Tab-separated table of C-alpha atoms in Angstrom:
chain	number	residue	atom	x	y	z
A	1	MET	CA	65.257	40.820	101.802
A	2	THR	CA	66.734	45.062	101.638
A	3	ALA	CA	70.619	46.102	102.889
A	4	ARG	CA	72.581	49.028	102.998
A	5	VAL	CA	75.205	48.216	100.356
A	6	LEU	CA	78.098	50.832	99.700
A	7	ILE	CA	79.602	50.557	95.978
A	8	VAL	CA	82.900	52.358	95.361
A	9	ASP	CA	84.029	52.835	91.533
A	10	ASP	CA	86.289	55.757	90.187
A	11	VAL	CA	84.845	54.746	87.257
A	12	PRO	CA	81.131	57.694	87.803
A	13	ALA	CA	79.077	55.296	85.103
A	14	ASN	CA	79.341	51.753	87.273
A	15	LEU	CA	77.969	53.775	89.626
A	16	LYS	CA	75.688	55.394	88.724
A	17	LEU	CA	74.779	50.964	86.402
A	18	LEU	CA	75.272	49.621	89.951
A	19	ASP	CA	73.116	52.271	91.427
A	20	ALA	CA	70.057	51.334	89.144
A	21	LYS	CA	70.387	48.314	89.543
A	22	LEU	CA	70.722	47.563	93.317
A	23	SER	CA	67.308	50.426	93.313
A	24	ALA	CA	65.578	48.261	90.670
A	25	GLU	CA	65.644	45.113	93.920
A	26	TYR	CA	65.140	47.706	96.523
A	27	PHE	CA	68.094	47.994	97.986
A	28	GLU	CA	69.664	51.767	99.424
A	29	VAL	CA	72.589	52.701	97.908
A	30	LEU	CA	75.784	54.968	98.791
A	31	GLN	CA	78.686	55.592	96.763
A	32	ALA	CA	82.302	56.401	96.402
A	33	ALA	CA	84.447	57.717	94.335
A	34	SER	CA	87.336	57.056	95.380
A	35	GLY	CA	89.593	54.745	98.168
A	36	PRO	CA	89.891	57.358	100.758
A	37	GLU	CA	86.390	58.328	99.871
A	38	ALA	CA	84.785	55.079	100.410
A	39	LEU	CA	86.771	54.173	103.968
A	40	GLU	CA	85.290	57.501	105.575
A	41	VAL	CA	81.285	56.475	104.239
A	42	ALA	CA	81.666	53.160	105.637
A	43	GLN	CA	82.761	54.852	108.697
A	44	ARG	CA	80.166	56.909	109.754
A	45	GLU	CA	77.045	55.080	107.487
A	46	LEU	CA	77.521	51.798	108.587
A	47	PRO	CA	76.996	49.468	105.386
A	48	ASP	CA	75.800	45.996	105.462
A	49	ILE	CA	77.770	45.655	102.700
A	50	VAL	CA	80.920	47.092	100.305
A	51	LEU	CA	81.542	46.236	95.679
A	52	LEU	CA	84.651	47.223	95.923
A	53	ASP	CA	86.439	48.326	92.297
A	54	VAL	CA	89.889	46.782	92.310
A	55	MET	CA	91.587	49.289	90.122
A	56	MET	CA	91.528	52.775	91.417
A	57	PRO	CA	94.116	55.636	90.893
A	58	GLY	CA	95.844	56.020	94.204
A	59	MET	CA	94.175	53.330	96.305
A	60	ASP	CA	93.496	50.498	95.386
A	61	GLY	CA	91.006	47.697	96.222
A	62	PHE	CA	92.939	44.932	97.997
A	63	GLU	CA	94.302	48.388	100.490
A	64	VAL	CA	90.905	49.249	100.608
A	65	CYS	CA	90.077	45.876	101.766
A	66	ARG	CA	92.928	46.064	104.322
A	67	ARG	CA	91.904	48.737	105.442
A	68	LEU	CA	88.572	48.007	106.427
A	69	ARG	CA	89.389	44.659	107.464
A	70	ALA	CA	91.675	46.363	110.338
A	71	ASP	CA	89.547	48.655	111.849
A	72	ALA	CA	87.419	47.313	114.534
A	73	ARG	CA	83.814	49.249	113.198
A	74	THR	CA	84.691	47.870	109.125
A	75	GLN	CA	85.983	44.874	110.189
A	76	HIS	CA	83.245	42.363	110.096
A	77	ILE	CA	81.700	43.948	106.595
A	78	PRO	CA	81.279	41.820	104.066
A	79	VAL	CA	83.256	43.267	100.171
A	80	ILE	CA	82.509	42.212	97.170
A	81	MET	CA	86.068	43.106	95.093
A	82	VAL	CA	83.694	44.123	92.235
A	83	THR	CA	86.503	44.063	89.060
A	84	ALA	CA	87.434	43.702	85.170
A	85	LEU	CA	90.607	41.462	86.347
A	86	ASP	CA	90.575	38.163	84.891
A	87	GLN	CA	93.911	36.629	86.666
A	88	GLN	CA	93.090	34.234	89.400
A	89	SER	CA	96.287	35.448	91.124
A	90	ASP	CA	94.170	39.276	92.167
A	91	ARG	CA	90.920	36.473	92.468
A	92	VAL	CA	93.701	35.015	95.725
A	93	GLN	CA	94.565	37.935	96.651
A	94	GLY	CA	91.311	39.580	96.838
A	95	LEU	CA	90.736	37.086	99.811
A	96	GLU	CA	93.985	37.075	101.522
A	97	ALA	CA	93.235	41.208	101.920
A	98	GLY	CA	89.865	40.126	103.102
A	99	ALA	CA	87.325	39.929	100.306
A	100	ASP	CA	84.555	38.259	101.110
A	101	ASP	CA	84.017	37.298	97.169
A	102	PHE	CA	85.449	37.994	94.269
A	103	LEU	CA	82.984	38.257	90.650
A	104	THR	CA	84.791	39.367	87.480
A	105	LYS	CA	83.455	42.141	85.381
A	106	PRO	CA	80.947	41.521	82.955
A	107	VAL	CA	78.485	40.625	86.192
A	108	ASN	CA	76.046	38.416	86.204
A	109	ASP	CA	73.668	39.776	87.615
A	110	VAL	CA	71.596	36.870	89.287
A	111	ALA	CA	74.163	35.630	91.071
A	112	LEU	CA	75.097	39.291	92.185
A	113	PHE	CA	71.698	40.078	94.229
A	114	ALA	CA	71.976	36.035	95.061
A	115	ARG	CA	75.476	36.760	96.594
A	116	VAL	CA	74.494	40.112	98.643
A	117	LYS	CA	71.399	38.837	99.789
A	118	SER	CA	74.327	35.322	101.125
A	119	LEU	CA	76.157	37.814	102.872
A	120	VAL	CA	73.823	40.289	104.831
A	121	ARG	CA	71.852	37.050	105.960
A	122	LEU	CA	75.479	35.942	107.706
A	123	LYS	CA	76.531	40.015	108.601
A	124	MET	CA	72.456	39.964	110.182
A	125	LEU	CA	73.583	37.386	111.798
A	126	MET	CA	77.206	38.366	113.265
A	127	ASP	CA	75.690	41.411	114.028
A	128	GLU	CA	72.933	39.787	116.943
A	129	LEU	CA	75.048	37.952	118.365
A	130	ARG	CA	77.770	40.550	118.154
A	131	MET	CA	75.324	42.427	120.278
A	132	ARG	CA	74.541	40.063	122.851
A	133	GLU	CA	78.429	40.073	122.861
A	134	SER	CA	78.509	43.195	123.881
A	135	THR	CA	75.566	43.958	125.941
A	136	GLY	CA	77.130	41.039	128.570
A	137	GLN	CA	80.382	43.030	127.772
A	138	ARG	CA	78.450	46.166	129.704
A	139	ILE	CA	77.003	44.396	132.273
A	140	GLY	CA	80.541	43.182	133.697
A	141	LEU	CA	78.779	38.952	132.904
A	142	VAL	CA	81.778	38.175	130.150
A	143	GLU	CA	85.032	39.662	128.862
A	144	PRO	CA	86.386	40.814	125.605
A	145	GLY	CA	86.589	37.930	123.228
A	146	GLU	CA	89.424	38.527	120.379
A	147	PRO	CA	88.897	40.457	117.670
A	148	GLU	CA	88.901	38.390	113.877
A	149	GLY	CA	91.110	39.090	111.606
A	150	PRO	CA	92.094	37.080	107.949
A	151	SER	CA	96.163	36.882	108.185
A	152	CYS	CA	95.576	34.483	111.178
A	153	GLU	CA	96.411	30.345	109.944
A	154	ILE	CA	93.805	28.813	111.020
A	155	LYS	CA	93.478	24.780	110.715
A	156	GLY	CA	90.478	23.000	110.550
A	157	ARG	CA	87.952	19.425	110.751
A	158	VAL	CA	87.542	19.271	106.411
A	159	LEU	CA	85.228	16.800	105.545
A	160	LEU	CA	85.306	16.504	101.415
A	161	LEU	CA	82.258	15.009	99.443
A	162	ASP	CA	83.001	14.909	95.258
A	163	ASP	CA	82.438	11.604	93.459
A	164	ARG	CA	84.953	13.173	90.812
A	165	GLU	CA	87.961	10.149	91.276
A	166	ILE	CA	90.964	12.327	90.359
A	167	SER	CA	89.120	15.902	91.427
A	168	CYS	CA	88.556	14.289	95.007
A	169	ARG	CA	92.407	13.431	94.969
A	170	ARG	CA	93.528	16.491	94.306
A	171	ILE	CA	91.381	18.297	96.896
A	172	ALA	CA	91.960	15.775	99.335
A	173	GLU	CA	95.929	16.318	98.823
A	174	THR	CA	95.607	20.739	98.903
A	175	LEU	CA	93.283	20.885	101.776
A	176	ALA	CA	95.265	18.049	103.678
A	177	GLU	CA	98.851	20.546	103.714
A	178	VAL	CA	97.169	22.966	106.079
A	179	HIS	CA	93.584	20.375	107.529
A	180	ASP	CA	92.853	17.542	108.904
A	181	VAL	CA	90.416	16.035	106.064
A	182	ALA	CA	88.720	13.467	105.266
A	183	VAL	CA	86.861	12.171	102.673
A	184	LEU	CA	82.926	10.888	102.087
A	185	GLY	CA	82.486	6.905	99.413
A	186	ASP	CA	78.739	7.441	100.251
A	187	PRO	CA	77.080	10.795	100.029
A	188	ASN	CA	74.159	8.667	101.495
A	189	ARG	CA	76.355	8.860	104.866
A	190	LEU	CA	76.736	12.626	105.064
A	191	LEU	CA	73.465	14.003	107.728
A	192	SER	CA	74.864	11.402	109.917
A	193	VAL	CA	78.835	11.405	109.702
A	194	VAL	CA	78.495	15.409	110.127
A	195	GLN	CA	76.144	15.304	113.003
A	196	ASP	CA	78.012	11.736	114.439
A	197	ASN	CA	81.854	14.020	114.688
A	198	ARG	CA	83.001	17.960	115.340
A	199	TYR	CA	83.675	18.900	111.422
A	200	ASP	CA	84.696	22.330	110.629
A	201	LEU	CA	84.260	22.990	106.845
A	202	ILE	CA	82.318	20.658	104.874
A	203	VAL	CA	83.709	20.700	100.399
A	204	ILE	CA	80.217	19.414	98.042
A	205	SER	CA	80.777	18.995	94.718
A	206	LEU	CA	76.824	20.499	93.824
A	207	SER	CA	77.306	17.736	90.890
A	208	LEU	CA	76.584	14.013	92.212
A	209	GLN	CA	75.823	11.691	90.517
A	210	GLU	CA	74.341	9.160	93.233
A	211	VAL	CA	72.227	12.153	95.586
A	212	ASP	CA	70.814	15.869	94.820
A	213	GLY	CA	73.915	17.778	95.798
A	214	LEU	CA	71.677	20.760	96.691
A	215	ARG	CA	68.905	19.115	98.805
A	216	LEU	CA	71.981	17.064	100.372
A	217	CYS	CA	73.558	21.323	101.000
A	218	SER	CA	69.499	22.345	102.196
A	219	GLN	CA	69.701	19.162	104.962
A	220	LEU	CA	73.062	20.229	106.263
A	221	LYS	CA	71.212	23.987	107.145
A	222	SER	CA	68.289	22.612	107.888
A	223	LEU	CA	69.346	21.119	111.067
A	224	ASP	CA	70.290	22.452	113.896
A	225	ALA	CA	73.132	19.904	114.540
A	226	THR	CA	74.620	21.005	111.020
A	227	ARG	CA	73.476	24.337	110.172
A	228	ASN	CA	76.963	26.254	112.016
A	229	ILE	CA	78.261	23.994	109.787
A	230	PRO	CA	80.268	26.556	106.713
A	231	VAL	CA	79.551	24.533	103.336
A	232	LEU	CA	81.900	25.360	100.600
A	233	ALA	CA	80.344	24.313	97.486
A	234	LEU	CA	82.030	23.270	93.736
A	235	VAL	CA	80.118	24.430	91.275
A	236	GLU	CA	80.247	24.128	87.464
A	237	GLU	CA	81.531	26.518	85.493
A	238	GLY	CA	78.210	29.026	84.351
A	239	ASP	CA	76.321	27.188	86.236
A	240	MET	CA	74.738	29.642	87.080
A	241	PRO	CA	70.548	28.295	88.197
A	242	ARG	CA	72.210	25.936	90.664
A	243	LEU	CA	74.599	28.272	92.492
A	244	VAL	CA	72.169	30.568	92.501
A	245	ARG	CA	70.059	28.395	93.801
A	246	ALA	CA	72.577	27.369	96.359
A	247	LEU	CA	72.913	30.847	97.905
A	248	ASP	CA	70.199	30.733	98.343
A	249	ILE	CA	69.669	27.743	100.169
A	250	GLY	CA	72.861	28.375	103.175
A	251	VAL	CA	76.132	27.167	101.597
A	252	ASN	CA	78.454	29.726	102.141
A	253	ASP	CA	80.715	29.732	100.258
A	254	TYR	CA	81.579	28.623	96.609
A	255	LEU	CA	84.271	27.445	93.583
A	256	LEU	CA	83.911	26.723	89.924
A	257	ARG	CA	85.952	24.219	88.017
A	258	PRO	CA	88.241	23.531	86.869
A	259	LEU	CA	89.547	25.076	90.217
A	260	ASP	CA	92.892	26.332	91.039
A	261	ARG	CA	94.413	25.772	94.477
A	262	SER	CA	95.079	28.610	95.861
A	263	GLU	CA	91.865	29.752	95.571
A	264	LEU	CA	90.682	26.901	96.857
A	265	LEU	CA	93.228	27.379	100.776
A	266	ALA	CA	91.644	31.153	100.376
A	267	ARG	CA	88.485	30.750	100.195
A	268	CYS	CA	88.585	27.181	102.904
A	269	LYS	CA	90.195	29.921	105.433
A	270	THR	CA	88.137	32.510	105.157
A	271	GLN	CA	84.998	30.379	106.443
A	272	LEU	CA	86.987	29.103	109.205
A	273	ARG	CA	88.102	32.324	110.619
A	274	HIS	CA	84.289	32.962	109.732
A	275	LYS	CA	83.449	30.642	111.571
A	276	ARG	CA	85.870	30.102	114.545
A	277	TYR	CA	85.041	34.122	115.810
A	278	GLN	CA	81.263	32.831	115.271
A	279	ASP	CA	82.235	30.354	117.883
A	280	GLN	CA	84.269	32.230	119.821
A	281	LEU	CA	80.409	34.726	119.644
A	282	ARG	CA	77.626	31.645	120.827
A	283	GLN	CA	80.003	30.690	123.858
A	284	THR	CA	79.700	34.399	125.643
A	285	VAL	CA	76.753	34.401	124.179
A	286	GLN	CA	76.477	31.585	126.651
A	287	GLU	CA	78.654	32.422	128.902
A	288	SER	CA	76.722	35.531	129.264
A	289	LEU	CA	73.355	33.627	130.175
A	290	GLU	CA	74.793	31.489	132.560
A	291	ALA	CA	76.893	34.498	134.525
A	292	ALA	CA	73.341	35.809	134.862
A	293	ILE	CA	71.802	33.097	136.201
A	294	THR	CA	74.390	31.008	137.809
A	295	ASP	CA	75.671	32.283	141.407
A	296	PRO	CA	79.627	32.953	140.402
A	297	LEU	CA	81.453	31.234	143.220
A	298	THR	CA	79.487	28.272	143.642
A	299	GLY	CA	77.866	27.534	140.125
A	300	LEU	CA	74.327	26.719	141.256
A	301	TYR	CA	71.340	28.418	140.272
A	302	ASN	CA	71.128	31.412	141.453
A	303	ARG	CA	67.932	33.331	143.206
A	304	ARG	CA	66.497	35.385	140.215
A	305	TYR	CA	66.595	32.404	137.968
A	306	MET	CA	64.860	30.203	140.484
A	307	THR	CA	61.770	32.518	140.727
A	308	HIS	CA	61.211	32.352	137.770
A	309	HIS	CA	61.344	28.159	137.840
A	310	LEU	CA	59.311	27.956	140.883
A	311	GLY	CA	56.508	29.963	139.696
A	312	THR	CA	56.213	27.644	136.440
A	313	LEU	CA	56.451	25.055	137.871
A	314	VAL	CA	53.544	25.614	140.166
A	315	ALA	CA	51.886	27.161	138.151
A	316	GLN	CA	51.739	23.804	136.423
A	317	HIS	CA	51.477	22.115	139.288
A	318	ASN	CA	48.171	24.671	139.402
A	319	GLU	CA	46.941	22.451	135.580
A	320	THR	CA	46.978	19.724	135.677
A	321	GLY	CA	47.656	18.845	139.939
A	322	LYS	CA	51.354	16.962	140.034
A	323	PRO	CA	52.654	18.438	143.305
A	324	VAL	CA	55.607	20.711	143.848
A	325	SER	CA	58.051	20.273	146.734
A	326	LEU	CA	60.385	22.698	147.797
A	327	LEU	CA	63.699	22.593	150.268
A	328	VAL	CA	65.348	25.333	151.588
A	329	LEU	CA	68.897	24.320	153.808
A	330	ASP	CA	71.075	27.013	155.830
A	331	ILE	CA	74.210	25.978	157.040
A	332	ASP	CA	74.683	26.068	160.785
A	333	TYR	CA	76.810	28.053	162.751
A	334	PHE	CA	78.481	29.662	159.408
A	335	LYS	CA	79.453	33.079	160.326
A	336	PRO	CA	81.230	31.704	163.135
A	337	VAL	CA	82.748	30.306	160.702
A	338	ASN	CA	84.216	33.495	158.278
A	339	ASP	CA	84.899	35.047	161.412
A	340	THR	CA	87.223	32.423	162.587
A	341	HIS	CA	89.404	30.202	159.421
A	342	GLY	CA	88.548	33.598	156.983
A	343	HIS	CA	86.284	34.284	155.045
A	344	ALA	CA	88.748	32.329	151.667
A	345	VAL	CA	88.394	29.384	154.053
A	346	GLY	CA	84.453	29.719	153.649
A	347	ASP	CA	84.257	30.192	150.392
A	348	ASP	CA	85.512	26.764	150.430
A	349	VAL	CA	83.225	25.576	152.578
A	350	LEU	CA	80.622	26.533	150.050
A	351	LYS	CA	81.803	25.403	147.043
A	352	GLU	CA	81.634	21.571	149.221
A	353	PHE	CA	78.999	21.782	150.374
A	354	ALA	CA	77.063	23.189	146.218
A	355	ARG	CA	78.824	20.040	144.811
A	356	ARG	CA	77.453	17.640	148.013
A	357	MET	CA	74.437	19.366	146.962
A	358	GLN	CA	74.333	18.934	143.112
A	359	ALA	CA	75.200	14.902	144.131
A	360	ASN	CA	72.627	14.205	146.989
A	361	VAL	CA	69.158	15.905	144.334
A	362	ARG	CA	68.476	14.260	141.529
A	363	GLY	CA	68.505	15.616	138.565
A	364	VAL	CA	65.972	17.250	137.827
A	365	ASP	CA	65.958	19.348	140.627
A	366	LEU	CA	67.478	22.521	140.377
A	367	ALA	CA	69.516	23.409	142.810
A	368	CYS	CA	69.856	26.897	143.954
A	369	ARG	CA	72.072	29.769	146.283
A	370	MET	CA	69.526	31.985	147.621
A	371	GLY	CA	72.192	34.375	149.071
A	372	GLY	CA	74.777	34.283	151.847
A	373	GLU	CA	75.214	29.724	152.791
A	374	GLU	CA	71.299	30.098	152.378
A	375	PHE	CA	70.373	27.291	149.623
A	376	VAL	CA	67.444	26.622	147.660
A	377	VAL	CA	65.816	22.817	146.255
A	378	VAL	CA	62.965	23.115	143.997
A	379	MET	CA	62.281	19.773	143.078
A	380	PRO	CA	59.197	18.888	140.907
A	381	ASP	CA	56.815	16.454	140.215
A	382	THR	CA	57.532	15.068	144.007
A	383	ASP	CA	55.429	15.034	147.263
A	384	VAL	CA	56.527	16.036	150.420
A	385	ALA	CA	57.121	12.267	152.375
A	386	LEU	CA	60.192	12.358	148.980
A	387	ALA	CA	61.157	15.534	149.610
A	388	TYR	CA	61.546	14.552	152.864
A	389	SER	CA	63.858	11.147	152.469
A	390	ILE	CA	65.907	12.947	150.569
A	391	ALA	CA	66.448	16.359	152.972
A	392	GLU	CA	67.179	13.908	155.458
A	393	ARG	CA	69.861	12.137	153.179
A	394	LEU	CA	70.585	14.988	152.188
A	395	ARG	CA	71.325	15.607	155.611
A	396	GLN	CA	73.661	13.428	156.400
A	397	GLN	CA	76.049	13.365	153.412
A	398	ILE	CA	76.481	17.167	154.528
A	399	ALA	CA	77.173	16.621	158.460
A	400	ASP	CA	79.469	12.935	158.167
A	401	ARG	CA	81.633	13.522	156.582
A	402	ALA	CA	84.327	16.963	157.552
A	403	PHE	CA	84.816	19.586	154.405
A	404	ALA	CA	87.973	20.177	154.207
A	405	ALA	CA	89.063	23.627	153.270
A	406	ALA	CA	92.249	26.319	152.774
A	407	GLN	CA	93.443	23.273	150.735
A	408	GLY	CA	93.647	20.340	153.219
A	409	ALA	CA	95.010	22.167	156.534
A	410	VAL	CA	91.178	23.286	157.655
A	411	GLU	CA	89.124	20.300	158.655
A	412	LEU	CA	85.710	21.228	159.755
A	413	LYS	CA	82.541	18.972	160.852
A	414	ILE	CA	79.777	21.501	159.511
A	415	THR	CA	76.393	20.294	159.673
A	416	VAL	CA	72.948	21.677	157.920
A	417	SER	CA	69.139	22.336	158.518
A	418	ILE	CA	66.527	22.053	156.017
A	419	GLY	CA	62.711	22.720	156.157
A	420	VAL	CA	60.456	21.215	153.304
A	421	ALA	CA	57.175	22.184	151.949
A	422	ALA	CA	55.109	20.940	149.135
A	423	THR	CA	52.337	22.755	147.025
A	424	LEU	CA	48.827	22.729	149.042
A	425	GLY	CA	46.692	22.567	145.936
A	426	ILE	CA	45.558	24.978	142.913
A	427	ALA	CA	45.292	27.813	144.537
A	428	ASP	CA	49.288	27.502	145.532
A	429	ASP	CA	51.652	30.433	144.745
A	430	ALA	CA	55.206	30.508	144.927
A	431	SER	CA	55.438	32.814	147.301
A	432	ALA	CA	53.183	31.711	149.908
A	433	LEU	CA	55.567	27.286	149.501
A	434	LEU	CA	58.406	30.057	149.647
A	435	GLU	CA	58.056	30.848	153.546
A	436	ARG	CA	56.356	28.112	154.162
A	437	ALA	CA	59.265	26.087	153.405
A	438	ASP	CA	61.287	28.883	155.287
A	439	GLN	CA	58.681	29.100	158.188
A	440	ALA	CA	59.377	24.929	158.802
A	441	LEU	CA	63.646	26.037	158.456
A	442	TYR	CA	63.244	27.906	161.449
A	443	ARG	CA	61.403	25.790	163.660
A	444	ALA	CA	64.272	23.090	162.189
A	445	LYS	CA	66.580	25.223	163.673
A	446	ARG	CA	65.090	26.474	166.926
A	447	GLU	CA	64.755	23.273	167.317
A	448	GLY	CA	68.608	21.953	167.804
A	449	ARG	CA	69.853	22.735	164.349
A	450	ASN	CA	71.712	19.889	161.592
A	451	ARG	CA	68.131	18.630	161.317
A	452	VAL	CA	64.966	18.687	158.299
A	453	VAL	CA	62.046	19.545	159.475
A	454	ALA	CA	58.513	19.257	157.587
A	455	GLU	CA	56.166	21.909	156.579
A	456	ALA	CA	52.187	21.254	159.709
A	457	ALA	CA	50.479	18.826	158.119
């Protein structure tokens, strides 16, 4: 994996050394010798990650990190503070300023490169989600989300797995000051417990006695249901091979024993903040996808999605011979509803019509709004006789009960005309099927409305 790395240090020799090490690993390196220069380069070049010295004259690394996090253009760039400071309070201060990690000089090269790669992988994922969110915003499908901020307090559901009784109790007590904590006693139940419950963070010891902690982390990161839950690993001091392997597997963060209370809370807060933002992005992307294929008034699928879906089913029919049927529905005399009662009442009728449609077709059927008062139901593996019976049931459900609109102030008698068609053989296509269903609908209209007509045999 390669990436663009900005290294920030006021000592030229340190810059030269880090540049040589990173370049040897095929990273593209940018340099800055002061805090203001680092901010300027970061805003101009938008690197994939920043390696930031703390002790710099004028503007120290803590302030640089805070300003990076406050700028919308740079707030998502991972920051690793690399410094000679070795006090626990310095580590916590760096994490509170928004840093993703805090490494003390002299830095182990293997650990550094593993951490850089793991954070870059996370950034690439976030960049993809943000790009999709931005696309949805540009075409008006979604509203801008709330910005991510390092200072916000976040309460989460945390699952703790540590077989050292005293250590486990202390960690649980510390986390319980802020979060909802569950302690798992049997590591063999981890996957089932996590999949059955919605946890925001998993804290797991890599030195479990009964099972391989790394293997558990690997399994968590390989399953769809659990791979997006951040994992915070507890690692023995000096156990560099296990730490590097954990980061390579996809563990999000780590803590070295003996654990510091403040650092534990700070790292949990960082991971929960990332997860909340990632969940927000995923929800936004999902909403934009749904907006692109659904009708905003009724919530039914739109014409665009129906066209693709119908084409796929007809192509499958041509391969397997399984029939596909189509209902085309048109609300009778809908224009007078709008003209007499107004478009708000008309919208209420359309929404209630959509609800009754969905309630009276099968789960495998696709209900769509084509536009105006015209609707379609696509019915896979269904012959024309079954489609006709479903259409007749739907027609009755529409006609037998009045439609309430304007919060119950208006009641209207609504009926629907329905045309039915089914695939005729392996030479059929979607447009021909839709045309035959349309012709059946026109016959239903000509013959008096409020009826179902199937295509002529």
